[in-house]
XYZ file of C-alpha atoms in Angstrom:
434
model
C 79.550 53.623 99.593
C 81.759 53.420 96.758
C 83.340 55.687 94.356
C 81.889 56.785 91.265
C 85.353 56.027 89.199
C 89.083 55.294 89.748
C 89.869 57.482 86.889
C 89.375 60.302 89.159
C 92.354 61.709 91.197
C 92.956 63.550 94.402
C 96.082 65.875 94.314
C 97.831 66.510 97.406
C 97.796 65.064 100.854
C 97.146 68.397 102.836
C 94.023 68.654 105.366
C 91.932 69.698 102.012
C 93.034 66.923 100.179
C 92.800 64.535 102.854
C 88.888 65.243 104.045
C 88.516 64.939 100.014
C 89.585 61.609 100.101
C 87.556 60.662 103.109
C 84.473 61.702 102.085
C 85.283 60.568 98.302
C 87.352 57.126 98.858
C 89.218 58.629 95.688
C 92.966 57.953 95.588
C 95.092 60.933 96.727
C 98.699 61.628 95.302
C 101.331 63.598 97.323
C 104.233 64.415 96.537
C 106.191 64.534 100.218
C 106.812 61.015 102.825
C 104.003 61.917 104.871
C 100.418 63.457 104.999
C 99.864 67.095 105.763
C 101.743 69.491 103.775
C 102.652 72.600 105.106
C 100.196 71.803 108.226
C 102.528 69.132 109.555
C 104.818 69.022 112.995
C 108.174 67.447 113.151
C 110.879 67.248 116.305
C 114.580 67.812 116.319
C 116.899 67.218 119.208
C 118.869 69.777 120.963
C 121.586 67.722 121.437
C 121.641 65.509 118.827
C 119.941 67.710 115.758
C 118.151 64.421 115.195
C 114.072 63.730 114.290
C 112.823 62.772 117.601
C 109.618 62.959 119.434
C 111.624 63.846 122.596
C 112.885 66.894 120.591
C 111.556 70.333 120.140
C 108.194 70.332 118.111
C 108.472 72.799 115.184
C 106.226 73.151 112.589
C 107.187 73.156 108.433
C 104.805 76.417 108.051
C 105.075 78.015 110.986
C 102.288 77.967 113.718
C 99.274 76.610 111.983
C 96.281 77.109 114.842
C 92.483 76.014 113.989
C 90.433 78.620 114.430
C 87.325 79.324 113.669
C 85.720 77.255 111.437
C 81.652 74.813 110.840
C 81.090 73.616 114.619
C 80.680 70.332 112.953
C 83.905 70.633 111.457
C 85.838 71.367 115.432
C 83.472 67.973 115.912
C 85.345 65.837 113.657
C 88.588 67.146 114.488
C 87.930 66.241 118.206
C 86.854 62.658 117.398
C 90.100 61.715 115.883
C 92.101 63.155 118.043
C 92.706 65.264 121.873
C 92.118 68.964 121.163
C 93.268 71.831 123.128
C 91.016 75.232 123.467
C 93.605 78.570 123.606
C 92.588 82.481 124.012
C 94.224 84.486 121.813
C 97.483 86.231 123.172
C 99.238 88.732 120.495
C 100.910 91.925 120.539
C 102.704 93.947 118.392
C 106.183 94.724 119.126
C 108.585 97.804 118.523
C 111.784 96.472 118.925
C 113.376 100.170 118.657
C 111.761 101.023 121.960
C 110.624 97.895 123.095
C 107.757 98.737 123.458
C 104.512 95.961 123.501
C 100.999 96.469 122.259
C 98.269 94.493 122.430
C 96.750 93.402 119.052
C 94.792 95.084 117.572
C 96.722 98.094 117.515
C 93.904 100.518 116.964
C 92.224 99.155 119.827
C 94.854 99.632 122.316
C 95.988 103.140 121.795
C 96.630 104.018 125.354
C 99.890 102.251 125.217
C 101.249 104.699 121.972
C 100.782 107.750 124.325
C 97.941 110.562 124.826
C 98.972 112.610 121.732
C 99.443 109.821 118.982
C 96.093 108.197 120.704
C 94.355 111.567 119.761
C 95.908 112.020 116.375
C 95.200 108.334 115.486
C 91.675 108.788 116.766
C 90.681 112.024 114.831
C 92.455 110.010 111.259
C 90.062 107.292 111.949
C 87.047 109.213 112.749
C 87.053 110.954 108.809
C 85.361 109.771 105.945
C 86.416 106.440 104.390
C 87.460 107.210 100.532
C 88.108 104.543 98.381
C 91.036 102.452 98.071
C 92.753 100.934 94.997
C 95.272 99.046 97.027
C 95.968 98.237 100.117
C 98.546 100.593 101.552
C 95.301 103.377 100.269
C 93.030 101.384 102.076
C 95.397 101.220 105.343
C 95.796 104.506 105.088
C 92.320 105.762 104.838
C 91.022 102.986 107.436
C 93.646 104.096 110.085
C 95.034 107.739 108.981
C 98.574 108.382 108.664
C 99.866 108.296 112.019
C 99.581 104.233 113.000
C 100.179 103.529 108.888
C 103.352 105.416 109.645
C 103.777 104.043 113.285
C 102.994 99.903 112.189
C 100.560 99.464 109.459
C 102.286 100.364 106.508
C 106.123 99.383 107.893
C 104.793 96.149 108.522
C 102.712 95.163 105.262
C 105.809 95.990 103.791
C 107.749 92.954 105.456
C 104.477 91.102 105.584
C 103.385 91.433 101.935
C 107.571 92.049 100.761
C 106.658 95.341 99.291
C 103.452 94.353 97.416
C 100.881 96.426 99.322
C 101.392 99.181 97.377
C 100.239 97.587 94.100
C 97.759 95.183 95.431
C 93.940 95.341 96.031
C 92.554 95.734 99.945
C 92.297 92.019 101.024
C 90.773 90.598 104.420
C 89.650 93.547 106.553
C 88.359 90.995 108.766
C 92.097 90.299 110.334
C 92.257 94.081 111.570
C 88.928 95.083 111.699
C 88.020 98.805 112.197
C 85.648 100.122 114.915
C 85.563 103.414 116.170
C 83.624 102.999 119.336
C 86.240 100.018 120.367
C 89.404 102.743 119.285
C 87.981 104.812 121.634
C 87.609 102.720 124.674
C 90.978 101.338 123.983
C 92.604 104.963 124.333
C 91.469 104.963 128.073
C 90.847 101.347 129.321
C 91.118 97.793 128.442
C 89.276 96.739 125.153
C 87.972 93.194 124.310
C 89.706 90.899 121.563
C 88.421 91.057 118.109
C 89.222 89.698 114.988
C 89.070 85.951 113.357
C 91.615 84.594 115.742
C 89.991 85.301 119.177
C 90.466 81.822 120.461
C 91.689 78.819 118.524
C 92.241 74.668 118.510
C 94.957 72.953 118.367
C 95.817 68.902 118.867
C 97.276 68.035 122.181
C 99.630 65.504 120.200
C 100.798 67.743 117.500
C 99.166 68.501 113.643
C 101.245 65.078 113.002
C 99.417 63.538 114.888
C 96.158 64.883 113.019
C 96.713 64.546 109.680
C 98.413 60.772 110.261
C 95.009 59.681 111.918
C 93.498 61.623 109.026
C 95.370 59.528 106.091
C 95.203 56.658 108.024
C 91.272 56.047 106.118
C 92.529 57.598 103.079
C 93.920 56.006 99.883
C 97.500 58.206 99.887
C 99.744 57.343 97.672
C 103.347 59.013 98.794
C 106.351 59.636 96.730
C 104.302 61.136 93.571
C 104.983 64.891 93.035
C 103.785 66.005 90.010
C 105.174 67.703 87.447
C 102.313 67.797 84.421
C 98.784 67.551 83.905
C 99.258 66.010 80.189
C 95.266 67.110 79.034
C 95.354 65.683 75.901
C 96.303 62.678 77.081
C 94.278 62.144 80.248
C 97.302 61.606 82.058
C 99.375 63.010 85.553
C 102.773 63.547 84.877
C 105.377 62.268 87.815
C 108.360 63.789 88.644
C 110.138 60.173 88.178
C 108.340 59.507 84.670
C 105.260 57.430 86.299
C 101.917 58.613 84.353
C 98.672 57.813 86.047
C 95.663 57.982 83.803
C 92.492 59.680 85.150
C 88.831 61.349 83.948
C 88.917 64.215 86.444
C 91.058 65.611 88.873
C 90.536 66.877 92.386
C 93.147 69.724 92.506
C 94.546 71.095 96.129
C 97.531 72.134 94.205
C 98.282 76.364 94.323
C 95.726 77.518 90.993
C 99.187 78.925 89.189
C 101.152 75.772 89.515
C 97.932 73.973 88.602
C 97.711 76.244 85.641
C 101.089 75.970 84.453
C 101.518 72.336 84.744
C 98.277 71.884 82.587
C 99.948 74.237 80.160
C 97.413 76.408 79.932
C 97.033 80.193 79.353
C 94.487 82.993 80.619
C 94.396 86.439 79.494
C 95.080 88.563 82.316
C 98.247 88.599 84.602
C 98.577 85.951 86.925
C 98.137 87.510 90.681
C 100.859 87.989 92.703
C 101.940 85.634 95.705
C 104.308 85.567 98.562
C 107.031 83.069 99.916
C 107.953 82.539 103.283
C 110.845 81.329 105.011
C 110.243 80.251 108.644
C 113.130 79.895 110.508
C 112.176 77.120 113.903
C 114.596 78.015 116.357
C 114.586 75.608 119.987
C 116.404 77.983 122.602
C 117.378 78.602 125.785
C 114.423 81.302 127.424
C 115.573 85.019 128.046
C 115.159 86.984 130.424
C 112.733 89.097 128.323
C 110.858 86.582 126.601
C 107.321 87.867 126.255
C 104.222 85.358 127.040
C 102.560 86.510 123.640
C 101.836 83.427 121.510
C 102.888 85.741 118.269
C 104.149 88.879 118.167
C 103.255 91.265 114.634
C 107.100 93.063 114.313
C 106.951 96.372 111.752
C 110.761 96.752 111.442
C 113.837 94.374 111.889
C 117.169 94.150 111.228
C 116.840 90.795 109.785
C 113.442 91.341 107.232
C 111.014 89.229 109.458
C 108.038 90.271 110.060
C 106.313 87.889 112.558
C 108.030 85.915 115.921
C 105.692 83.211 117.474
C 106.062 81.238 119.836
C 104.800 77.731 119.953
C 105.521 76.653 123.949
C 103.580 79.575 124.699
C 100.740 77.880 123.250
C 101.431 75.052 124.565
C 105.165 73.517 126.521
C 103.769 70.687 124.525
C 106.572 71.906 122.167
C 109.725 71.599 124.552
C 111.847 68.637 124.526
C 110.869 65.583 127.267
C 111.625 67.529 130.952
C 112.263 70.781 129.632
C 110.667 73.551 131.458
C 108.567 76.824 129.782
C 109.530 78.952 132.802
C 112.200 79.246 135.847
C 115.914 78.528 135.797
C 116.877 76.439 132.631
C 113.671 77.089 131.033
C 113.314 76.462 127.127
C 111.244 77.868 124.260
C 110.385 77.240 121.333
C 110.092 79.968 118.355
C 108.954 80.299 114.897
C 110.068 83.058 112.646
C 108.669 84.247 109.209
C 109.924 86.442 106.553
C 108.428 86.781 103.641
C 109.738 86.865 99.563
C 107.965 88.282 96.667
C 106.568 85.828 94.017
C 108.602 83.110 92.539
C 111.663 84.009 94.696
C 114.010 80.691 94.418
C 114.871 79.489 98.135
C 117.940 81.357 99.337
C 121.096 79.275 99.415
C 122.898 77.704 101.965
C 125.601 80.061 102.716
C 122.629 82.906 102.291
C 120.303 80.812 104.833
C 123.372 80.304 107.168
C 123.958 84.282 107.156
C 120.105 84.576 108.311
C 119.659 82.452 110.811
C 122.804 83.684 112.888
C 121.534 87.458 112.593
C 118.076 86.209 113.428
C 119.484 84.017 116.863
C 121.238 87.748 117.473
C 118.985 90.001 117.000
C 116.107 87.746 119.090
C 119.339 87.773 121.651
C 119.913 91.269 122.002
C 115.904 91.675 122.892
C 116.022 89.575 125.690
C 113.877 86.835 123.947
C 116.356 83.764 123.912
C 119.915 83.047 125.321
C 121.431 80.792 123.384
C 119.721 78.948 120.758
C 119.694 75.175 120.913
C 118.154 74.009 117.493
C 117.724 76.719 114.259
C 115.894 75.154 111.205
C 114.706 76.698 108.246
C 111.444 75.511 106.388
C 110.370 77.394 102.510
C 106.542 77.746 101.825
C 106.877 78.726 98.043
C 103.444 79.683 97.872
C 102.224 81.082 101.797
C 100.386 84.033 101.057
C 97.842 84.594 97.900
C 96.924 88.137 96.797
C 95.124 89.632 93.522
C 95.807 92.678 91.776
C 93.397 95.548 91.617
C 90.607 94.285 89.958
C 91.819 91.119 88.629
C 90.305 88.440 86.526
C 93.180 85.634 86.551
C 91.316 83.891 89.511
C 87.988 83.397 87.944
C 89.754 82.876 84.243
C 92.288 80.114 85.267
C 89.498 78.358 87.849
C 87.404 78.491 84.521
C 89.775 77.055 82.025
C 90.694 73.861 84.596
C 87.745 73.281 85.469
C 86.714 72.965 81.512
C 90.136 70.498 81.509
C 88.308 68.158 84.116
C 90.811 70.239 87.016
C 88.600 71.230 89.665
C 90.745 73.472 92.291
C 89.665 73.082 96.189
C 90.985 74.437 99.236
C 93.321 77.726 99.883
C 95.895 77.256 97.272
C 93.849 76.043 95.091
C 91.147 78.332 94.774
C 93.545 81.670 96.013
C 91.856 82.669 98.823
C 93.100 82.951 102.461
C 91.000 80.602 104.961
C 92.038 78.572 107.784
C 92.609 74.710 108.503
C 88.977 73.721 109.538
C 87.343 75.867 106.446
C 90.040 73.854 104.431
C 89.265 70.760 105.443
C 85.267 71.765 105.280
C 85.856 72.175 101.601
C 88.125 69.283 101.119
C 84.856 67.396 102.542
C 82.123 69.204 100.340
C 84.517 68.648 96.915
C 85.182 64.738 98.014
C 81.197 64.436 98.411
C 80.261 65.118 95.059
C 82.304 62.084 93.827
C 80.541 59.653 96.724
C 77.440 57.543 95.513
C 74.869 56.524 97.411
């Protein structure tokens, strides 16, 4: 099995880019020291601050669990490495009266109280009318009262304000069903939603996406900064130009666009930053056993608190303890920025994190924080406007360039790690020869 040409390139080391160059035996460019991307673990010593494996494990995008995804896909994943099998736990959390739900919140309405559980119910039970965006469509999927309550306070932080302009996307996360509402208002429901259960390697992502590279052509160190078309040519931060026929493109479809140079008609769609703040502390006394909590208002802006060594104490540093005197944990934070927000600065990011560490104090979920560490996905979440064409026009006009987009980012559409690297295997094919 060889390659059909050299001349064709793989952009970006993530999973997608990675099963592309497995099943391709292209060459893959990436930008950062290691495989991975924003799917990638790292470790930092309490004591020490230092990158050690004896440290906490944190994450650069926040908690990135497998789920779902092709059977045969889970298959592959297990022969290169250990994986773990975990049952969704999530909540959603009202800090003002600390009160827990479970997730989803429509499901569960016996914990909001007999009269809100009635109101919410009869909003629900009316006639769907059509949406336009998505704070219309959470409002006509789950009536006023629980958009008021958590659904539209929390898109807010989730989407940083842009779910008032932006079309309905993924009903499949919160899915709506009346006969489930209704047992939920007097007894236990079952879980729903894409999430259910979920994968995860015993060793870490690192450990993953290493074995993953470890059969793949990477080449670190190159982070682009042009697609020269006329020219044939990648364009390298540091001046390097590699020639090439075609490109296999994991890159997010607007950077793609704009470092090709080119133009569609319509308005790009809108996308939103993230800043997760990894924090290694010492356990509260009201630390919750959710592995994510969904969080409509904060003092601070976030929007979502998870907690990796409730997944798994995996994630602790070597003989710390999840539970009982001394115990540790270890937390990931997100708050989200609108569009092409720059990265906040230093003294900004310092300010954060210490109201953060306070605020997670003064609810009983740590006591002290060990380790705080910020990460910046520039690109996390990808939405489209109301009717939109940029996604179909700028896939279109690279993919006339010799850019064909793969994966998430690169074809703007919200999917997890094993459909990612399902794609990144389907897009490498096409370049294999018998």
């Amino acid at each position: 099995m060889q390659a059909v040409t050299e001349k064709t390139l793989i952009l970006g080391a993530g999973v997608t880019g990675l099963a592309a160059g497995l099943a391709s035996g292209l060459p893959v460019l990436e930008a950062a020291s290691g495989p991975g991307g924003i799917c990638s673990s790292y470790y930092l010593r309490p004591d020490t601050g230092d990158q050690d494996r004896a440290g906490y494990r944190f994450e650069i995008g926040g908690g990135h669990w497998i789920f779902g995804g092709d059977p045969l896909v889970l298959r592959f994943l297990r022969r290169l490495t250990e994986m773990n099998r975990y049952r969704r736990r999530s909540s959603v959390y009202f800090a003002d009266c600390g009160l827990r739900v479970p997730y989803p919140l429509q499901n569960h309405l016996r914990h909001l109280g007999a009269d809100t559980a009635a109101r919410a119910l009869e909003e629900m039970a009316r006639p769907q009318r059509p949406a336009q965006t998505m704070l219309e469509w959470l409002e006509t999927s789950f009536g006023p009262t629980l958009t008021e309550r958590f659904f539209g306070p929390f898109h807010e932080l989730y989407t940083a304000g842009l779910h008032r302009r932006i079309a309905p996307q993924d009903p499949y996360k919160s899915p709506v069903n009346l006969s489930l509402a209704l047992r939920g208002a007097f007894t236990d429901a079952p879980p729903v939603g894409y999430n259910t259960e979920f994968v995860y390697p015993r060793r870490g992502l690192d450990e993953l996406t290493r074995r993953m590279a470890r059969d793949c052509r990477v080449e670190y160190g190159c982070r682009v900064s042009a697609l020269d078309l006329e020219a044939r040519e990648v364009v390298l931060e540091d001046g390097r130009r590699h020639p090439y026929r075609e490109i296999l493109s994991t890159l997010p479809l607007n950077r793609a666009l704009t470092m090709a140079g080119l133009t569609v008609a319509s308005p790009a769609d809108p996308h939103t930053a993230v800043l997760v703040l990894n924090i290694g502390a010492r356990r509260g006394a009201a630390c919750p056993d959710d592995h994510w909590l969904y969080v409509p208002r904060s003092d601070s802006g976030f929007h979502r608190v998870g907690f990796y060594s409730n997944v798994d104490p995996s994630f602790l540093p070597e003989g710390a303890s999840a539970g009982g005197p001394g115990a540790r944990v270890a937390i990931y934070v997100e708050r989200a920025f609108q569009g092409d927000a720059e990265r906040p600065e230093q003294a900004s990011l310092e300010r954060y994190q210490k109201r953060v560490v306070e605020e997670l104090t003064s609810w009983g979920f740590i006591d002290g924080a060990e380790v705080v560490h910020p990460t910046w996905i520039d690109v996390a979440y990808t939405w489209s406007w109301p009717g939109s064409p940029w996604r179909n026009q700028a896939l279109e006009a690279l993919e006339a360039a010799g850019v064909h987009q793969v994966g998430r980012y690169g074809r703007w559409v919200f999917q997890g790690i094993a459909d990612s690297i399902r794609d990144g295997f389907v897009a490498g094919s096409s370049w294999r020869e018998a």
